[in-house]
Amino acid sequence: PFANVFLNNTTLGTVTELTGEFTLKNIRQPAVHELVFSFVGYETYKTKVSLTTDELNMRVIRLKPSETVLNAVEVKGSKDVEWEKKIKTFKKIFLGDDAMAAQCGIVNPWVINFKDNVGRTMVAYASAPIEIENKALGYKLNFYLTQFTADPTTYVIKGNARFIPLKTEDAKTSKEWESNREKAFFGSSQHLFKSIVDHDIRGEGFNVYTDVIGLENSATRSSQFLKEIGKTIILLDTANLISPATQENTFKIEWKGRIEVHYRKEKAPTTIYQDVRYPISWVTSKRNFVLVNRDGIPLNPSDIVISGAMSQDRVANMLPLDYMPASQNQQDIAPEKPVDVFNLLYEKVYVHTDRPYYYPGETIWLKGYINYAVPALRDSLSGTSYVELIDGATLKVVQSKTLKI
């Protein structure tokens, strides 16, 4: 009785009755879902269910008592400085370090404990579900942590999550939640995989590239991305990557090595290339394929390694898997065409004189102003400005000066 039953990473869940029975309704099908059963003091049970009919009887599920002994509570007269230091690092890695994470809070941080660090690796575990209130996306999460390890360069976060929508009577807050949810979804790995399944990569704003055969491990890459196309990197034809998997409404996306993903409908806060302003990510599959359902949800997420922009998304950016945006995303920031290179290099020169007219023999005093399309590139652009005094009648150059910018 009173066990939690929910579809992993969704808003669909319930609590069992006194008899242990439960009913989950309005589940999208046909589809494959992970069904999770949990109760404090018992091992969490997880099973995959394939829904192809209107009703599925789960029969009897038996939970095993947990062999893990709950930590003894030790009352101290002073703060646990070491734990507080570790919990700050944990929150930064677990929730993230962006605007979304700033509006997230862990309600019960005392359930989180840490093992003695092995070298520079942090290992955390939780004695109960971690309760998270996400005021940016409008959800409360119960996160059942199963693995957390982090070192200075990589991290692994595994667990099961149940989403409970927060309620509000304020229309403005509700609108902000929906806007933030769309921002979190668009450009995510789920959005990418769904676009591949739908054969709509370009329409959804993705450009996907792969290394030229033989140059997979090459570290040499120009800062001008467009110069690399056809030399070290080529566009990937994603239509040829996808095939139906053994289970209905699941798909196998196969590729070798690493793919580079550009999302054209956002502007990145920091750029990897001088001529590309989009968020850029790299996706590698340990087994050279990923299994997804028709909504782009990976069924073997532990086999996928993501770096770059997509890897910045942590628990604070998590959406329930049954979420789908109501509207279309914004337009492309700028198309990836060779003309983009010149747009980035544009300079405009303005000349300002001390008077609108002069008499013969007078000195002309002037100032020059240079505006750059991308100020960060000015150290690589022009270093000189050419000023010419032209005879209005003959159009001949009377005098010229070369001035250092």
CSV table of C-alpha atoms in Angstrom, one decimal:
chain,number,residue,atom,x,y,z
A,1,PRO,CA,0.0,0.0,0.0
A,2,PHE,CA,1.0,3.6,-0.7
A,3,ALA,CA,3.9,2.7,-3.0
A,4,ASN,CA,4.8,5.3,-5.7
A,5,VAL,CA,4.2,4.1,-9.2
A,6,PHE,CA,5.1,6.3,-12.2
A,7,LEU,CA,6.3,6.3,-15.7
A,8,ASN,CA,10.0,7.3,-15.5
A,9,ASN,CA,10.7,11.0,-16.3
A,10,THR,CA,7.0,11.8,-16.9
A,11,THR,CA,4.1,13.5,-15.1
A,12,LEU,CA,2.2,10.2,-15.1
A,13,GLY,CA,2.2,8.6,-11.7
A,14,THR,CA,0.0,7.5,-8.8
A,15,VAL,CA,0.1,5.9,-5.4
A,16,THR,CA,-1.2,2.4,-4.8
A,17,GLU,CA,-4.3,1.7,-2.7
A,18,LEU,CA,-4.5,-0.2,0.5
A,19,THR,CA,-4.7,-3.4,-1.5
A,20,GLY,CA,-1.5,-2.4,-3.5
A,21,GLU,CA,-3.6,-2.0,-6.7
A,22,PHE,CA,-3.2,1.0,-9.0
A,23,THR,CA,-4.4,2.3,-12.3
A,24,LEU,CA,-2.5,4.6,-14.7
A,25,LYS,CA,-4.6,6.2,-17.4
A,26,ASN,CA,-4.2,8.4,-20.5
A,27,ILE,CA,-0.8,6.9,-21.5
A,28,ARG,CA,0.2,7.5,-25.0
A,29,GLN,CA,0.4,4.3,-27.0
A,30,PRO,CA,1.7,2.4,-28.8
A,31,ALA,CA,4.9,3.2,-27.1
A,32,VAL,CA,7.6,1.7,-24.8
A,33,HIS,CA,7.8,3.1,-21.2
A,34,GLU,CA,9.8,2.5,-18.1
A,35,LEU,CA,7.5,1.8,-15.1
A,36,VAL,CA,9.0,2.6,-11.7
A,37,PHE,CA,7.8,1.3,-8.3
A,38,SER,CA,9.3,2.8,-5.1
A,39,PHE,CA,8.8,2.8,-1.4
A,40,VAL,CA,11.1,4.0,1.4
A,41,GLY,CA,12.9,1.0,2.9
A,42,TYR,CA,12.5,-1.1,-0.3
A,43,GLU,CA,14.6,-1.4,-3.4
A,44,THR,CA,13.2,0.6,-6.4
A,45,TYR,CA,11.9,-1.7,-9.1
A,46,LYS,CA,11.9,-0.7,-12.7
A,47,THR,CA,10.6,-2.5,-15.7
A,48,LYS,CA,9.9,-1.7,-19.4
A,49,VAL,CA,6.4,-2.0,-20.7
A,50,SER,CA,5.3,-2.0,-24.3
A,51,LEU,CA,1.8,-0.6,-24.8
A,52,THR,CA,0.1,-1.8,-27.9
A,53,THR,CA,-3.4,-2.3,-26.5
A,54,ASP,CA,-5.9,-0.2,-24.6
A,55,GLU,CA,-5.3,-2.1,-21.3
A,56,LEU,CA,-2.3,-3.9,-19.7
A,57,ASN,CA,-2.5,-5.9,-16.6
A,58,MET,CA,0.8,-5.8,-14.6
A,59,ARG,CA,-0.2,-8.8,-12.4
A,60,VAL,CA,1.8,-8.8,-9.1
A,61,ILE,CA,4.9,-6.7,-8.5
A,62,ARG,CA,6.9,-7.6,-5.3
A,63,LEU,CA,9.3,-5.1,-3.8
A,64,LYS,CA,12.4,-6.4,-2.0
A,65,PRO,CA,13.4,-4.9,1.4
A,66,SER,CA,16.5,-2.7,1.0
A,67,GLU,CA,19.7,-4.0,2.5
A,68,THR,CA,21.0,-0.5,2.8
A,69,VAL,CA,21.1,0.6,6.4
A,70,LEU,CA,19.9,4.1,6.9
A,71,ASN,CA,22.5,6.5,8.1
A,72,ALA,CA,22.5,7.2,11.9
A,73,VAL,CA,21.7,10.8,12.6
A,74,GLU,CA,24.5,12.6,14.5
A,75,VAL,CA,23.6,15.9,16.2
A,76,LYS,CA,26.5,18.3,16.2
A,77,GLY,CA,26.8,21.7,17.9
A,78,SER,CA,28.6,23.2,14.9
A,79,LYS,CA,28.1,23.1,11.2
A,80,ASP,CA,29.5,20.3,9.1
A,81,VAL,CA,31.7,22.5,7.0
A,82,GLU,CA,33.0,19.7,4.8
A,83,TRP,CA,29.4,18.5,3.9
A,84,GLU,CA,28.3,22.1,3.2
A,85,LYS,CA,31.2,22.6,0.8
A,86,LYS,CA,30.4,19.3,-1.0
A,87,ILE,CA,26.7,20.1,-1.2
A,88,LYS,CA,27.4,23.4,-3.0
A,89,THR,CA,29.5,21.6,-5.5
A,90,PHE,CA,26.9,18.8,-5.8
A,91,LYS,CA,24.1,21.4,-6.5
A,92,LYS,CA,26.2,23.1,-9.2
A,93,ILE,CA,26.8,19.8,-11.0
A,94,PHE,CA,23.4,18.3,-10.4
A,95,LEU,CA,21.1,21.2,-11.1
A,96,GLY,CA,23.4,23.2,-13.3
A,97,ASP,CA,24.8,26.7,-13.3
A,98,ASP,CA,22.5,28.8,-15.5
A,99,ALA,CA,19.4,30.9,-15.2
A,100,MET,CA,17.2,27.8,-14.9
A,101,ALA,CA,19.3,26.4,-12.0
A,102,ALA,CA,19.1,29.7,-10.2
A,103,GLN,CA,15.3,29.2,-9.8
A,104,CYS,CA,15.7,25.6,-8.6
A,105,GLY,CA,16.0,24.5,-5.0
A,106,ILE,CA,16.5,21.1,-3.3
A,107,VAL,CA,13.9,20.9,-0.6
A,108,ASN,CA,15.5,18.1,1.4
A,109,PRO,CA,19.3,18.4,1.0
A,110,TRP,CA,19.9,16.4,4.2
A,111,VAL,CA,19.1,13.1,2.4
A,112,ILE,CA,22.2,13.6,0.2
A,113,ASN,CA,25.5,12.1,1.5
A,114,PHE,CA,29.0,11.7,0.1
A,115,LYS,CA,31.5,9.0,0.1
A,116,ASP,CA,35.2,9.7,0.7
A,117,ASN,CA,36.6,11.2,-2.4
A,118,VAL,CA,38.6,8.9,-4.6
A,119,GLY,CA,41.3,11.2,-5.9
A,120,ARG,CA,39.4,14.2,-7.4
A,121,THR,CA,36.1,12.2,-8.0
A,122,MET,CA,33.0,13.1,-6.0
A,123,VAL,CA,30.6,10.2,-5.3
A,124,ALA,CA,27.1,11.1,-3.9
A,125,TYR,CA,24.1,9.0,-2.9
A,126,ALA,CA,20.7,9.7,-1.4
A,127,SER,CA,18.8,7.9,1.4
A,128,ALA,CA,15.5,9.1,0.0
A,129,PRO,CA,14.1,10.7,-3.1
A,130,ILE,CA,15.6,14.2,-3.7
A,131,GLU,CA,12.8,16.7,-3.8
A,132,ILE,CA,13.4,19.5,-6.2
A,133,GLU,CA,11.2,22.6,-6.7
A,134,ASN,CA,11.8,24.1,-10.2
A,135,LYS,CA,10.2,27.5,-10.3
A,136,ALA,CA,11.7,28.1,-13.8
A,137,LEU,CA,9.8,25.3,-15.5
A,138,GLY,CA,6.9,24.9,-13.1
A,139,TYR,CA,7.5,21.4,-11.8
A,140,LYS,CA,8.3,19.6,-8.5
A,141,LEU,CA,10.6,16.6,-9.1
A,142,ASN,CA,11.0,13.5,-6.9
A,143,PHE,CA,14.4,12.3,-8.1
A,144,TYR,CA,15.5,8.8,-7.2
A,145,LEU,CA,19.2,9.0,-7.4
A,146,THR,CA,20.9,5.7,-8.4
A,147,GLN,CA,24.4,7.1,-9.4
A,148,PHE,CA,26.3,10.3,-9.1
A,149,THR,CA,30.0,10.7,-9.9
A,150,ALA,CA,31.8,13.8,-11.0
A,151,ASP,CA,35.4,14.8,-11.6
A,152,PRO,CA,36.8,18.1,-13.0
A,153,THR,CA,36.0,17.1,-16.6
A,154,THR,CA,33.1,14.6,-16.6
A,155,TYR,CA,30.0,13.7,-14.6
A,156,VAL,CA,27.4,10.9,-14.5
A,157,ILE,CA,23.9,11.4,-13.1
A,158,LYS,CA,21.6,8.5,-13.2
A,159,GLY,CA,18.2,8.1,-11.6
A,160,ASN,CA,14.4,8.0,-12.0
A,161,ALA,CA,12.3,11.1,-11.8
A,162,ARG,CA,8.6,11.8,-11.3
A,163,PHE,CA,7.4,15.2,-12.3
A,164,ILE,CA,4.5,16.9,-10.6
A,165,PRO,CA,3.3,20.1,-12.2
A,166,LEU,CA,3.2,23.2,-9.9
A,167,LYS,CA,-0.1,25.1,-9.8
A,168,THR,CA,-0.5,28.8,-10.2
A,169,GLU,CA,-3.4,31.2,-10.6
A,170,ASP,CA,-1.2,33.8,-12.1
A,171,ALA,CA,-1.4,34.0,-15.9
A,172,LYS,CA,2.0,35.7,-16.2
A,173,THR,CA,3.7,32.9,-14.3
A,174,SER,CA,2.0,30.2,-16.3
A,175,LYS,CA,3.1,31.9,-19.5
A,176,GLU,CA,6.7,32.2,-18.3
A,177,TRP,CA,6.7,28.5,-17.4
A,178,GLU,CA,5.6,27.5,-20.9
A,179,SER,CA,8.1,29.8,-22.5
A,180,ASN,CA,11.0,28.3,-20.4
A,181,ARG,CA,9.8,24.8,-21.1
A,182,GLU,CA,10.0,25.5,-24.8
A,183,LYS,CA,13.5,27.0,-24.4
A,184,ALA,CA,14.6,23.8,-22.6
A,185,PHE,CA,13.1,21.5,-25.2
A,186,PHE,CA,14.3,23.2,-28.4
A,187,GLY,CA,17.9,22.3,-29.2
A,188,SER,CA,18.0,19.4,-26.7
A,189,SER,CA,19.1,15.9,-27.6
A,190,GLN,CA,15.5,14.7,-27.5
A,191,HIS,CA,14.6,17.4,-30.0
A,192,LEU,CA,17.5,16.3,-32.2
A,193,PHE,CA,16.5,12.6,-32.2
A,194,LYS,CA,12.8,13.4,-32.8
A,195,SER,CA,13.9,15.6,-35.8
A,196,ILE,CA,15.8,12.6,-37.2
A,197,VAL,CA,12.9,10.2,-36.7
A,198,ASP,CA,10.5,12.8,-38.3
A,199,HIS,CA,13.0,13.4,-41.2
A,200,ASP,CA,12.9,17.1,-40.5
A,201,ILE,CA,16.4,18.0,-39.4
A,202,ARG,CA,16.7,21.2,-41.4
A,203,GLY,CA,13.1,22.3,-40.7
A,204,GLU,CA,13.7,21.9,-36.9
A,205,GLY,CA,16.9,24.0,-37.1
A,206,PHE,CA,19.7,21.4,-36.9
A,207,ASN,CA,22.8,21.0,-39.1
A,208,VAL,CA,24.5,17.7,-38.5
A,209,TYR,CA,28.1,17.1,-39.6
A,210,THR,CA,30.6,14.2,-39.3
A,211,ASP,CA,34.4,14.0,-39.7
A,212,VAL,CA,35.8,13.1,-43.1
A,213,ILE,CA,36.9,9.5,-43.1
A,214,GLY,CA,40.5,9.2,-42.0
A,215,LEU,CA,40.4,12.5,-40.1
A,216,GLU,CA,38.3,11.4,-37.2
A,217,ASN,CA,41.1,11.9,-34.7
A,218,SER,CA,42.6,15.0,-36.2
A,219,ALA,CA,43.0,17.8,-33.8
A,220,THR,CA,43.7,20.4,-36.5
A,221,ARG,CA,40.7,22.5,-37.2
A,222,SER,CA,40.4,26.1,-38.5
A,223,SER,CA,38.6,28.8,-36.4
A,224,GLN,CA,36.6,29.5,-39.6
A,225,PHE,CA,34.1,26.6,-39.8
A,226,LEU,CA,33.0,27.2,-43.4
A,227,LYS,CA,36.6,26.7,-44.6
A,228,GLU,CA,36.5,23.2,-43.0
A,229,ILE,CA,33.4,22.0,-44.9
A,230,GLY,CA,34.5,19.4,-47.5
A,231,LYS,CA,38.0,19.3,-46.1
A,232,THR,CA,37.8,17.9,-42.5
A,233,ILE,CA,34.0,17.8,-42.0
A,234,ILE,CA,31.0,17.1,-44.2
A,235,LEU,CA,27.2,17.3,-43.8
A,236,LEU,CA,25.7,14.1,-42.6
A,237,ASP,CA,22.7,12.6,-44.4
A,238,THR,CA,20.6,11.7,-41.4
A,239,ALA,CA,17.8,10.1,-43.6
A,240,ASN,CA,20.1,7.1,-44.1
A,241,LEU,CA,20.9,6.6,-40.4
A,242,ILE,CA,17.4,5.6,-39.2
A,243,SER,CA,15.7,2.2,-39.4
A,244,PRO,CA,12.8,0.5,-37.5
A,245,ALA,CA,13.9,-1.4,-34.4
A,246,THR,CA,12.4,-4.7,-33.2
A,247,GLN,CA,9.8,-3.1,-31.0
A,248,GLU,CA,6.9,-1.2,-32.5
A,249,ASN,CA,7.4,2.5,-32.7
A,250,THR,CA,11.0,2.4,-31.7
A,251,PHE,CA,13.9,3.3,-34.1
A,252,LYS,CA,17.5,2.7,-34.4
A,253,ILE,CA,19.8,5.6,-35.4
A,254,GLU,CA,23.2,4.4,-36.4
A,255,TRP,CA,26.4,6.4,-37.0
A,256,LYS,CA,30.1,5.8,-36.4
A,257,GLY,CA,32.4,8.1,-34.4
A,258,ARG,CA,31.3,11.6,-33.4
A,259,ILE,CA,28.7,13.9,-34.9
A,260,GLU,CA,28.8,17.6,-34.6
A,261,VAL,CA,25.4,19.3,-34.1
A,262,HIS,CA,24.7,23.0,-34.8
A,263,TYR,CA,21.3,24.4,-33.7
A,264,ARG,CA,20.5,27.4,-35.8
A,265,LYS,CA,17.6,28.8,-33.9
A,266,GLU,CA,19.6,30.0,-30.8
A,267,LYS,CA,22.5,32.3,-30.4
A,268,ALA,CA,25.4,30.9,-28.3
A,269,PRO,CA,26.7,33.0,-25.4
A,270,THR,CA,30.3,31.9,-26.4
A,271,THR,CA,31.3,30.8,-29.9
A,272,ILE,CA,33.5,27.9,-30.9
A,273,TYR,CA,34.1,29.2,-34.5
A,274,GLN,CA,34.4,32.8,-35.5
A,275,ASP,CA,31.9,32.4,-38.3
A,276,VAL,CA,29.2,30.4,-36.5
A,277,ARG,CA,27.1,31.9,-33.7
A,278,TYR,CA,25.0,28.8,-33.0
A,279,PRO,CA,25.2,26.4,-30.0
A,280,ILE,CA,27.4,23.5,-31.0
A,281,SER,CA,27.3,20.0,-29.5
A,282,TRP,CA,29.1,16.7,-30.1
A,283,VAL,CA,27.3,13.4,-29.7
A,284,THR,CA,29.0,10.0,-29.6
A,285,SER,CA,27.4,6.6,-29.1
A,286,LYS,CA,29.5,3.9,-27.4
A,287,ARG,CA,27.8,1.2,-29.5
A,288,ASN,CA,27.5,3.3,-32.7
A,289,PHE,CA,23.8,3.5,-32.4
A,290,VAL,CA,21.0,4.9,-30.3
A,291,LEU,CA,17.5,3.4,-29.8
A,292,VAL,CA,14.7,6.0,-29.5
A,293,ASN,CA,10.9,6.0,-29.5
A,294,ARG,CA,8.9,8.2,-31.9
A,295,ASP,CA,9.2,11.2,-29.5
A,296,GLY,CA,13.0,11.1,-29.7
A,297,ILE,CA,13.4,9.6,-26.2
A,298,PRO,CA,16.6,7.5,-26.0
A,299,LEU,CA,16.0,4.0,-24.7
A,300,ASN,CA,19.8,3.4,-24.1
A,301,PRO,CA,20.8,6.8,-22.7
A,302,SER,CA,23.9,5.5,-20.8
A,303,ASP,CA,25.5,4.6,-24.2
A,304,ILE,CA,25.4,8.2,-25.3
A,305,VAL,CA,28.2,10.7,-24.6
A,306,ILE,CA,27.3,14.4,-25.1
A,307,SER,CA,29.6,17.3,-24.9
A,308,GLY,CA,29.3,21.0,-25.9
A,309,ALA,CA,26.1,23.0,-25.5
A,310,MET,CA,23.7,20.1,-24.9
A,311,SER,CA,25.9,18.8,-22.0
A,312,GLN,CA,25.3,22.1,-20.1
A,313,ASP,CA,21.7,21.0,-19.5
A,314,ARG,CA,21.4,19.4,-16.1
A,315,VAL,CA,18.4,18.4,-13.8
A,316,ALA,CA,17.2,22.1,-13.7
A,317,ASN,CA,16.6,21.8,-17.5
A,318,MET,CA,14.9,18.4,-17.4
A,319,LEU,CA,11.4,18.2,-18.9
A,320,PRO,CA,9.0,15.3,-18.5
A,321,LEU,CA,9.2,13.0,-21.5
A,322,ASP,CA,5.5,13.4,-22.1
A,323,TYR,CA,6.0,17.1,-22.7
A,324,MET,CA,5.7,18.4,-26.2
A,325,PRO,CA,5.9,22.1,-27.1
A,326,ALA,CA,2.6,23.8,-28.1
A,327,SER,CA,4.2,26.3,-30.5
A,328,GLN,CA,6.9,26.3,-33.1
A,329,ASN,CA,10.3,27.6,-32.2
A,330,GLN,CA,11.6,31.0,-33.4
A,331,GLN,CA,13.2,31.6,-36.8
A,332,ASP,CA,16.8,30.8,-37.6
A,333,ILE,CA,19.3,33.3,-36.1
A,334,ALA,CA,21.2,33.4,-39.4
A,335,PRO,CA,21.6,30.9,-42.2
A,336,GLU,CA,24.9,29.1,-42.5
A,337,LYS,CA,26.0,30.3,-45.9
A,338,PRO,CA,29.4,31.6,-47.1
A,339,VAL,CA,28.0,35.2,-47.1
A,340,ASP,CA,27.9,34.9,-43.3
A,341,VAL,CA,31.7,35.1,-43.2
A,342,PHE,CA,31.6,38.5,-44.8
A,343,ASN,CA,28.8,39.7,-42.5
A,344,LEU,CA,30.9,39.0,-39.5
A,345,LEU,CA,33.8,41.0,-41.0
A,346,TYR,CA,31.9,44.2,-41.9
A,347,GLU,CA,33.5,47.5,-40.8
A,348,LYS,CA,31.9,50.9,-41.1
A,349,VAL,CA,34.0,54.0,-41.0
A,350,TYR,CA,32.6,57.4,-39.9
A,351,VAL,CA,34.5,60.7,-40.3
A,352,HIS,CA,33.7,63.7,-38.0
A,353,THR,CA,35.1,67.1,-38.8
A,354,ASP,CA,35.3,70.1,-36.5
A,355,ARG,CA,33.3,72.4,-38.9
A,356,PRO,CA,30.9,71.9,-41.9
A,357,TYR,CA,33.0,74.1,-44.2
A,358,TYR,CA,36.5,75.7,-44.5
A,359,TYR,CA,38.2,78.7,-46.1
A,360,PRO,CA,41.5,78.3,-48.1
A,361,GLY,CA,44.5,78.0,-45.7
A,362,GLU,CA,42.5,76.7,-42.7
A,363,THR,CA,43.4,73.4,-41.0
A,364,ILE,CA,40.8,70.6,-41.1
A,365,TRP,CA,40.6,68.7,-37.8
A,366,LEU,CA,38.9,65.3,-37.9
A,367,LYS,CA,38.1,62.2,-35.9
A,368,GLY,CA,37.5,58.7,-37.2
A,369,TYR,CA,35.1,56.1,-35.8
A,370,ILE,CA,35.1,52.4,-36.8
A,371,ASN,CA,32.1,50.2,-36.0
A,372,TYR,CA,32.5,46.4,-36.3
A,373,ALA,CA,29.8,43.8,-37.0
A,374,VAL,CA,31.5,41.6,-34.4
A,375,PRO,CA,33.7,43.7,-32.0
A,376,ALA,CA,35.5,40.6,-30.7
A,377,LEU,CA,37.0,40.2,-34.2
A,378,ARG,CA,38.5,43.8,-34.4
A,379,ASP,CA,42.0,42.6,-33.4
A,380,SER,CA,42.0,40.4,-36.5
A,381,LEU,CA,40.6,43.1,-38.9
A,382,SER,CA,41.9,46.3,-40.4
A,383,GLY,CA,44.7,48.2,-38.6
A,384,THR,CA,44.7,51.3,-40.8
A,385,SER,CA,42.2,53.8,-42.2
A,386,TYR,CA,42.8,55.8,-45.4
A,387,VAL,CA,41.6,59.4,-45.4
A,388,GLU,CA,41.4,61.4,-48.6
A,389,LEU,CA,40.6,65.1,-49.4
A,390,ILE,CA,38.9,65.3,-52.8
A,391,ASP,CA,38.5,68.4,-55.0
A,392,GLY,CA,34.8,68.7,-55.6
A,393,ALA,CA,35.2,70.2,-59.1
A,394,THR,CA,37.8,67.8,-60.5
A,395,LEU,CA,37.2,64.8,-58.3
A,396,LYS,CA,41.0,64.5,-57.9
A,397,VAL,CA,42.6,63.6,-54.6
A,398,VAL,CA,44.2,66.7,-53.2
A,399,GLN,CA,45.8,65.1,-50.1
A,400,SER,CA,45.7,61.7,-48.5
A,401,LYS,CA,46.7,60.3,-45.1
A,402,THR,CA,47.1,56.7,-43.8
A,403,LEU,CA,46.1,56.7,-40.1
A,404,LYS,CA,46.5,53.9,-37.6
A,405,ILE,CA,43.3,52.7,-36.0
